[in-house]
Coordinates of C-alpha atoms and ligand atoms in Angstrom, one line a residue:
X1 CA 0.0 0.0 0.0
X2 CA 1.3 3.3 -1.1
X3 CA 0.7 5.8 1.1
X4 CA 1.3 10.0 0.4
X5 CA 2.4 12.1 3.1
X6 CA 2.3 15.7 3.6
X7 CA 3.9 17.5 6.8
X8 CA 3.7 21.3 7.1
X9 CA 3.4 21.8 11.0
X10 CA 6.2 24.4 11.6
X11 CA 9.1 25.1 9.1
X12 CA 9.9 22.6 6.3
X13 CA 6.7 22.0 3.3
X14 CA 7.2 18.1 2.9
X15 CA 5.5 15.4 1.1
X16 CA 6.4 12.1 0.6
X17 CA 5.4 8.9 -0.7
X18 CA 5.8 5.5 1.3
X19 CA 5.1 1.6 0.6
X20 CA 4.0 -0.5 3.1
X21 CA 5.0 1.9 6.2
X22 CA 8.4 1.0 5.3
X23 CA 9.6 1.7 1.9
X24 CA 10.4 5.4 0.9
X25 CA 9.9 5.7 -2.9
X26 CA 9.7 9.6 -2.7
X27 CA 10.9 12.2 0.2
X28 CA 10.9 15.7 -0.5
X29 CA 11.4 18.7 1.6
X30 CA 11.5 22.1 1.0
X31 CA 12.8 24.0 3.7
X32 CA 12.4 27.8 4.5
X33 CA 15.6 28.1 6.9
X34 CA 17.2 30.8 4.8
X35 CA 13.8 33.2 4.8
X36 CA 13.6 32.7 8.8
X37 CA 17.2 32.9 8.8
X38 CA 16.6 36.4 9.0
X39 CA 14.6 36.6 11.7
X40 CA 16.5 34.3 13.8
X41 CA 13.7 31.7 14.5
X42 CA 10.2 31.1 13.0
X43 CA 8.1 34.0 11.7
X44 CA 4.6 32.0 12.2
X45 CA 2.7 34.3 9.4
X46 CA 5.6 34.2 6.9
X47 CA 5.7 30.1 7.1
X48 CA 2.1 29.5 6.8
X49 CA 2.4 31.7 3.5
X50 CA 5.5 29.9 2.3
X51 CA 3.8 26.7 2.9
X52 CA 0.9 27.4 0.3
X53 CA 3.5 29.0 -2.1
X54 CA 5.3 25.8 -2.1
X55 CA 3.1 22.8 -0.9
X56 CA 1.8 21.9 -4.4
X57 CA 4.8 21.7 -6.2
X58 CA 6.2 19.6 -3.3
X59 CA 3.0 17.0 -3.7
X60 CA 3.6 17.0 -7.2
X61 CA 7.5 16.5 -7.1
X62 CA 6.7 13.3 -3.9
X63 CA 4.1 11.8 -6.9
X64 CA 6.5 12.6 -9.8
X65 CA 9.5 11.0 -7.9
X66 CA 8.1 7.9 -6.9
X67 CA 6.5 7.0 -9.9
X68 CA 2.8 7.4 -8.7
X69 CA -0.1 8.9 -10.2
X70 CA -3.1 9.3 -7.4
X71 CA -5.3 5.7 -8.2
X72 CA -1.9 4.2 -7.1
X73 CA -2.4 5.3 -3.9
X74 CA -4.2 4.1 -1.1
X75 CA -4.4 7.0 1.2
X76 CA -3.4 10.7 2.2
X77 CA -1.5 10.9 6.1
X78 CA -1.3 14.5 7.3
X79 CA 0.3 15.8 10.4
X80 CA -3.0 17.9 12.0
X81 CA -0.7 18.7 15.7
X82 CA 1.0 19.8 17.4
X83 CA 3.1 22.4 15.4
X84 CA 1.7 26.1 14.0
X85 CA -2.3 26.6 13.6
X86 CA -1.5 28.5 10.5
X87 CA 1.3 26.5 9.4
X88 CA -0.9 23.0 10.5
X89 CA -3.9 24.6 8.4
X90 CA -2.3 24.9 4.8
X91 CA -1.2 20.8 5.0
X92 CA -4.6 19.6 6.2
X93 CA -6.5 21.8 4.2
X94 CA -4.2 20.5 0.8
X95 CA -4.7 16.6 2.3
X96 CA -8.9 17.1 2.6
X97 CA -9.1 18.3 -0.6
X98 CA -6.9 15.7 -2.7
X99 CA -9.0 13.0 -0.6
X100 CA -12.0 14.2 -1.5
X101 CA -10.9 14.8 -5.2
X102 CA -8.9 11.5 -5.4
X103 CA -11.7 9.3 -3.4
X104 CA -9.0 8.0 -0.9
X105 CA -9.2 7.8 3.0
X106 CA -7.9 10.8 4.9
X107 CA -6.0 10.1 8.1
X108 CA -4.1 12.9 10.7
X109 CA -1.5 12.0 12.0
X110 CA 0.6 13.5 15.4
X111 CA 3.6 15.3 14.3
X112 CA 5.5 13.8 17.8
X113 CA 4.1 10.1 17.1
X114 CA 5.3 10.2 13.3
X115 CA 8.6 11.3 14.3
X116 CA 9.0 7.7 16.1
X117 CA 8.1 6.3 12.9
X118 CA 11.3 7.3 11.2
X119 CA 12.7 4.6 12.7
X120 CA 10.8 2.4 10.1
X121 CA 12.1 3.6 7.4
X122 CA 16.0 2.1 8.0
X123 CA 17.2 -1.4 7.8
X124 CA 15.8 -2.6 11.1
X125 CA 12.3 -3.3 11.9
X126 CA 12.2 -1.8 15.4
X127 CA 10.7 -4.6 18.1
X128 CA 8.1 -4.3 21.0
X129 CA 7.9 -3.2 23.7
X130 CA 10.5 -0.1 23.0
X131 CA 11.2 3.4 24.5
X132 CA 11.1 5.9 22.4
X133 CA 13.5 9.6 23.1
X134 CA 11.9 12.2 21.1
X135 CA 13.8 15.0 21.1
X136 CA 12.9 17.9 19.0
X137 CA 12.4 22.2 18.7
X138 CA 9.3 21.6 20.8
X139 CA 9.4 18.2 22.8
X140 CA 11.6 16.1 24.7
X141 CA 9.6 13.0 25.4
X142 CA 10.4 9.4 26.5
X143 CA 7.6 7.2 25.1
X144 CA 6.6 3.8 26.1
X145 CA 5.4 1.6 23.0
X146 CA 3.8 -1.2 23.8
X147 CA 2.6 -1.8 20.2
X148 CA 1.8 0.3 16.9
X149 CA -0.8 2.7 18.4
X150 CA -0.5 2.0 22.2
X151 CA 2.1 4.9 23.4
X152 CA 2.7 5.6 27.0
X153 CA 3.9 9.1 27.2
X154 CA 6.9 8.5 30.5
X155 CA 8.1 11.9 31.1
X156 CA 8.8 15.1 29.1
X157 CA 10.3 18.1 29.8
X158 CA 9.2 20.8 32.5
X159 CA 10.4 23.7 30.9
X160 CA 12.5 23.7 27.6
X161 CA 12.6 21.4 25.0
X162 CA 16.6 20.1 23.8
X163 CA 16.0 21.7 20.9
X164 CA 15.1 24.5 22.2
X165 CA 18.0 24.9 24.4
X166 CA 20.3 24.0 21.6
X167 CA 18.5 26.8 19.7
X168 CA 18.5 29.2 22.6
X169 CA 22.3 28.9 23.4
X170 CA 23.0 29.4 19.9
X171 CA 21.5 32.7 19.4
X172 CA 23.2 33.8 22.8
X173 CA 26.5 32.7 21.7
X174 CA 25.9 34.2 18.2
X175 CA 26.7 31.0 16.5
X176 CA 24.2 30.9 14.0
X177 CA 20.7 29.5 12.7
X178 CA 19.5 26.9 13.0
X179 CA 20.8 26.9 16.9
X180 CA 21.3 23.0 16.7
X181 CA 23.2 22.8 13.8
X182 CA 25.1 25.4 14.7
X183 CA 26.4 24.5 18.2
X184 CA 27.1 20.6 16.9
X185 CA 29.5 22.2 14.2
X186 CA 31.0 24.8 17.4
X187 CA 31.3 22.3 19.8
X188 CA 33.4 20.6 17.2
X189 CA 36.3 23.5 17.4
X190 CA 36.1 23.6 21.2
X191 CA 36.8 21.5 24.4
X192 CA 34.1 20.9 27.0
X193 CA 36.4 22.4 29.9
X194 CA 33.6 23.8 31.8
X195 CA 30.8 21.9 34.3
X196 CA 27.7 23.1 33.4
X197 CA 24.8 22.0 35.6
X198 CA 22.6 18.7 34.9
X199 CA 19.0 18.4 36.0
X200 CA 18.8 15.2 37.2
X201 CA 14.7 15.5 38.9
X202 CA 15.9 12.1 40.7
X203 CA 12.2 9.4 40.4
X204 CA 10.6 11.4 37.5
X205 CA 11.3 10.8 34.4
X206 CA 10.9 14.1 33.5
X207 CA 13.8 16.7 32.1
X208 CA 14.5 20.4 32.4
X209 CA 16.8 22.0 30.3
X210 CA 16.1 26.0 31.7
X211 CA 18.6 26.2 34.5
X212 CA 21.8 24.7 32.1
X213 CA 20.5 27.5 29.5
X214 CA 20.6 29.7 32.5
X215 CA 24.0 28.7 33.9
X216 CA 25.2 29.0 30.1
X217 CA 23.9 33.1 29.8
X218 CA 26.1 33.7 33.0
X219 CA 29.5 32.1 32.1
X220 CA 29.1 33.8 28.7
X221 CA 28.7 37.0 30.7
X222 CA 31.4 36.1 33.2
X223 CA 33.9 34.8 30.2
X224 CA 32.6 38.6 28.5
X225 CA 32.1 36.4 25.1
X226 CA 30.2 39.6 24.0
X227 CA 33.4 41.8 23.6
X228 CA 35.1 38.9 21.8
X229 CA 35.3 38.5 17.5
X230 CA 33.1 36.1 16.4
X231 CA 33.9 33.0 15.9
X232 CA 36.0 32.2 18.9
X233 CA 37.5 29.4 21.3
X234 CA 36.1 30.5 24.2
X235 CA 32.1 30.4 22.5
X236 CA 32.8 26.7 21.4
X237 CA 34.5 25.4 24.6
X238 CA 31.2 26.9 25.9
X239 CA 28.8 25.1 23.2
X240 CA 30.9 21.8 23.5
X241 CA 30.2 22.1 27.1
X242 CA 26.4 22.7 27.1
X243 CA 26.1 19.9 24.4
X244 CA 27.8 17.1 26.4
X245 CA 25.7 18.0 29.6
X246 CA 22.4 18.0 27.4
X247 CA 23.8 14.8 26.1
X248 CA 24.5 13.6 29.3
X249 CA 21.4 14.2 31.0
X250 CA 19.4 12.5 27.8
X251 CA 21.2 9.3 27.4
X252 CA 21.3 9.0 31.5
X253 CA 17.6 9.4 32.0
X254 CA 16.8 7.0 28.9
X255 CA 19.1 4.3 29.9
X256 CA 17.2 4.2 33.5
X257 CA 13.8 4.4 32.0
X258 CA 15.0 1.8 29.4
X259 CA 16.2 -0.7 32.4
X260 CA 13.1 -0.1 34.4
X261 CA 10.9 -1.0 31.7
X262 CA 12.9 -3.7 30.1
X263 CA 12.1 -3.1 26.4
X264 CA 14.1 -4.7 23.8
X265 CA 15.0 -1.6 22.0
X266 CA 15.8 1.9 22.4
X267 CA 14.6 4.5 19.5
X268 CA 15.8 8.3 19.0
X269 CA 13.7 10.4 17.2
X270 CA 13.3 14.1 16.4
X271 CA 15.8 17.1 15.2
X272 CA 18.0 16.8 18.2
X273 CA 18.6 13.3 17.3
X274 CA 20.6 14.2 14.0
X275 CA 22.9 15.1 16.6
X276 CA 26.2 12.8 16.4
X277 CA 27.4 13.0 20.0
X278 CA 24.3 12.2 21.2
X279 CA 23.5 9.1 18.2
X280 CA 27.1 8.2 19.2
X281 CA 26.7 8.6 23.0
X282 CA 23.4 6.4 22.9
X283 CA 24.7 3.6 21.2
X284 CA 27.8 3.3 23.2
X285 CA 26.2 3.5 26.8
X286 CA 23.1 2.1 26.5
X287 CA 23.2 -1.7 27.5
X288 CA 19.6 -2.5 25.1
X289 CA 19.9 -1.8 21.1
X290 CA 19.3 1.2 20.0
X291 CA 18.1 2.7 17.0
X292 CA 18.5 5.9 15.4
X293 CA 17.2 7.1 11.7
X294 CA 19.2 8.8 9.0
X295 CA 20.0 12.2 10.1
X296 CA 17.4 13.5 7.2
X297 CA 14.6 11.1 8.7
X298 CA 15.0 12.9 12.2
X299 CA 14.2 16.6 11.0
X300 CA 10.8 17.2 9.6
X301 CA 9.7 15.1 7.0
X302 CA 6.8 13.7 5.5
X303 CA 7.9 10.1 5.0
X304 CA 7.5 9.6 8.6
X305 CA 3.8 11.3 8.3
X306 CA 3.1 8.4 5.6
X307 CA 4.5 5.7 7.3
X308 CA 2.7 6.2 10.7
X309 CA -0.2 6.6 8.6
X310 CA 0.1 3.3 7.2
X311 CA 0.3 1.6 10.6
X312 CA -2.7 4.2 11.0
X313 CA -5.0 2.9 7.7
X314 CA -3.8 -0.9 9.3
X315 CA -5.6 -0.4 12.9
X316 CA -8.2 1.7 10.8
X317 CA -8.0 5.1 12.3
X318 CA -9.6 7.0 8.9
X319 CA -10.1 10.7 10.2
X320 CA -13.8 12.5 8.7
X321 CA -13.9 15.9 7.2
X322 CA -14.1 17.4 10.5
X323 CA -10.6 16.6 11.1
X324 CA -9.5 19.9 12.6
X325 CA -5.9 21.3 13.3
X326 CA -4.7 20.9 17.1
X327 CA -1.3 23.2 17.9
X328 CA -1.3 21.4 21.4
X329 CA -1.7 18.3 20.5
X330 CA -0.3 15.6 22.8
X331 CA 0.6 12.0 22.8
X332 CA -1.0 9.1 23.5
Ligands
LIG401 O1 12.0 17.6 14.8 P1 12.4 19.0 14.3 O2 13.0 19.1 12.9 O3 11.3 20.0 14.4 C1 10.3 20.0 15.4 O4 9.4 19.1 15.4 O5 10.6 20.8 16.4 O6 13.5 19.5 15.4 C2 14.1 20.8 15.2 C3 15.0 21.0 16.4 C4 15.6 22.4 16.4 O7 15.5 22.9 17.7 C5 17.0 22.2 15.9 O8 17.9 23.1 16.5 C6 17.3 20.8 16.5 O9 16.1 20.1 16.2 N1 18.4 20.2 15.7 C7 19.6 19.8 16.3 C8 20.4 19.3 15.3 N2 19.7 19.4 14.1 C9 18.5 19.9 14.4 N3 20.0 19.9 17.6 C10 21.2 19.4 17.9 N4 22.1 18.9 16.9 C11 21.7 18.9 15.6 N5 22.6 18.4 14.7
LIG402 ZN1 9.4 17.7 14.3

């Protein structure tokens, strides 16, 4: 079964075509970094309008590519929430329409939910019951799956998301946009010679990333990285440092989960998880197999939308015409 995909919940337009939950015969993504770029993080307004200047030529290019013309499909998966209401509205609105035009089954998909769904689309077929770490611009969730559909949502952050923080100590150290990115490719030039706090929040499984952002904004200040040219030593011993305690505190926290609940695998999933020290960190501490998708399958995409949606059309959750957007949406 040949599912389409279309994704437009925050910053990237994507559609994608995938067989079987599984196979990706089409993945396209066009992102709108460079006209945010400018901003230095998300203009809502401006991304909903750059979603319905591009999102048709991205459906066609996701049809074109795989081969597909619609009666070869046998359904349309849209990420409704969380993400944008503006941004949410142009995708679903696109997705109800080619349903209705195309006679196929419309499903809506969670953004968060899909992003664990990546891991599908790589060599391994990941294996029940698993823990999921989804760590993204607006999450950081450890999931218990149980089983395609049955998600137990463990703990999630009090405060910032990873990505967030990652994003956050970026713009403060002026190292560029997108924050994540940005600090990876920093932290690479520079040493992590100074502590930076860890929130442990001992018996929760919950994480809190506000105090290291914090504690980051004061050694800046105290190191006076504002007076200094740009790019220097001191910012990246400083972003090397932040990374590896973020790193820390994520790999920590999901090995104990991971232990406690005894699954047989360990998935990453979400932007932060393009990360290397934290795909490499994961692997090499944590006792259970882990898996981790293709550094372009863990940023926004739409072949994760279509491949959850498949396991979706399987357990026959079809969404009606009322399908409505949900910016808050949460798991489970
Ligand atoms: O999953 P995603 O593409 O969008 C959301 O659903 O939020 O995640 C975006 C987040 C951003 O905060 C971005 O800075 C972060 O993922 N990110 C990274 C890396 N690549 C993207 N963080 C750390 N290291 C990276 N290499
Ligand atoms: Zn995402």
């Amino acid at each position: 079964m040949k599912i389409l995909g279309i994704e437009s919940s925050c910053d990237e337009t994507a559609a994608a075509v995938v067989e079987d939950g599984t196979k990706i015969l089409s993945n396209i993504i066009a992102s709108q970094v460079e006209i945010h770029s400018r901003y230095g993080g998300i203009v809502p307004e401006i991304a909903s309008r750059q979603h319905l200047l591009s999102v048709i030529p991205v459906v066609e290019q996701a049809l074109s590519n795989a081969s597909v013309t619609p009666d070869g499909l046998s359904a349309i998966a849209v990420t409704n929430g969380p993400g944008l209401a503006g941004s949410l509205l142009v995708g679903v609105n696109l997705a109800k329409a080619l349903a209705l035009a195309w006679d196929l089954p419309l499903i809506g998909i969670n953004h968060l939910e899909a992003h664990i769904y990546a891991n599908w689309l790589g060599e391994d077929t990941p294996v029940f019951p698993l823990l999921a770490l989804i760590v993204s611009g607006g999450h950081t969730d450890l999931v218990l799956m149980s089983n395609h559909g049955e998600l137990l949502l463990l703990g999630r952050t009090r405060d910032d998301a990873a990505g967030e923080a990652f994003d956050k100590v970026a713009r403060m150290l002026e190292l560029g946009y997108p924050g994540g990115p940005a600090v990876e490719r920093a932290s690479r030039e520079g040493t992590p010679r100074y502590h930076l706090p860890r929130a442990w929040l001992k018996g929760s499984d919950d994480f809190s990333f506000s105090g290291l952002k914090t504690a980051v904004v004061r050694l800046a200040e105290e190191l006076g990285i504002s007076t200094m040219p740009h790019p220097n030593s001191v910012a990246a011993d400083i972003a090397a440092s932040f990374q590896r305690s973020v790193v820390d505190v994520l790999v920590t926290k999901t090995t104990a989960a991971a232990n406690r609940h005894g699954v047989k695998q360990v998935l990453l999933a979400g932007g932060v998880a393009a990360n290397e020290l934290l795909r490499e960190t994961v692997v090499r501490r944590l006792p259970t197999p882990v898996l981790v998708p293709d550094p372009v399958l863990c940023t926004d995409n739409a072949a994760m939308i279509a491949s959850c949606g498949y396991f979706h059309l399987l357990a026959g959750k079809v969404a009606g015409w009322d399908l409505d957007v949900i910016p808050g949406l949460k798991l489970g």
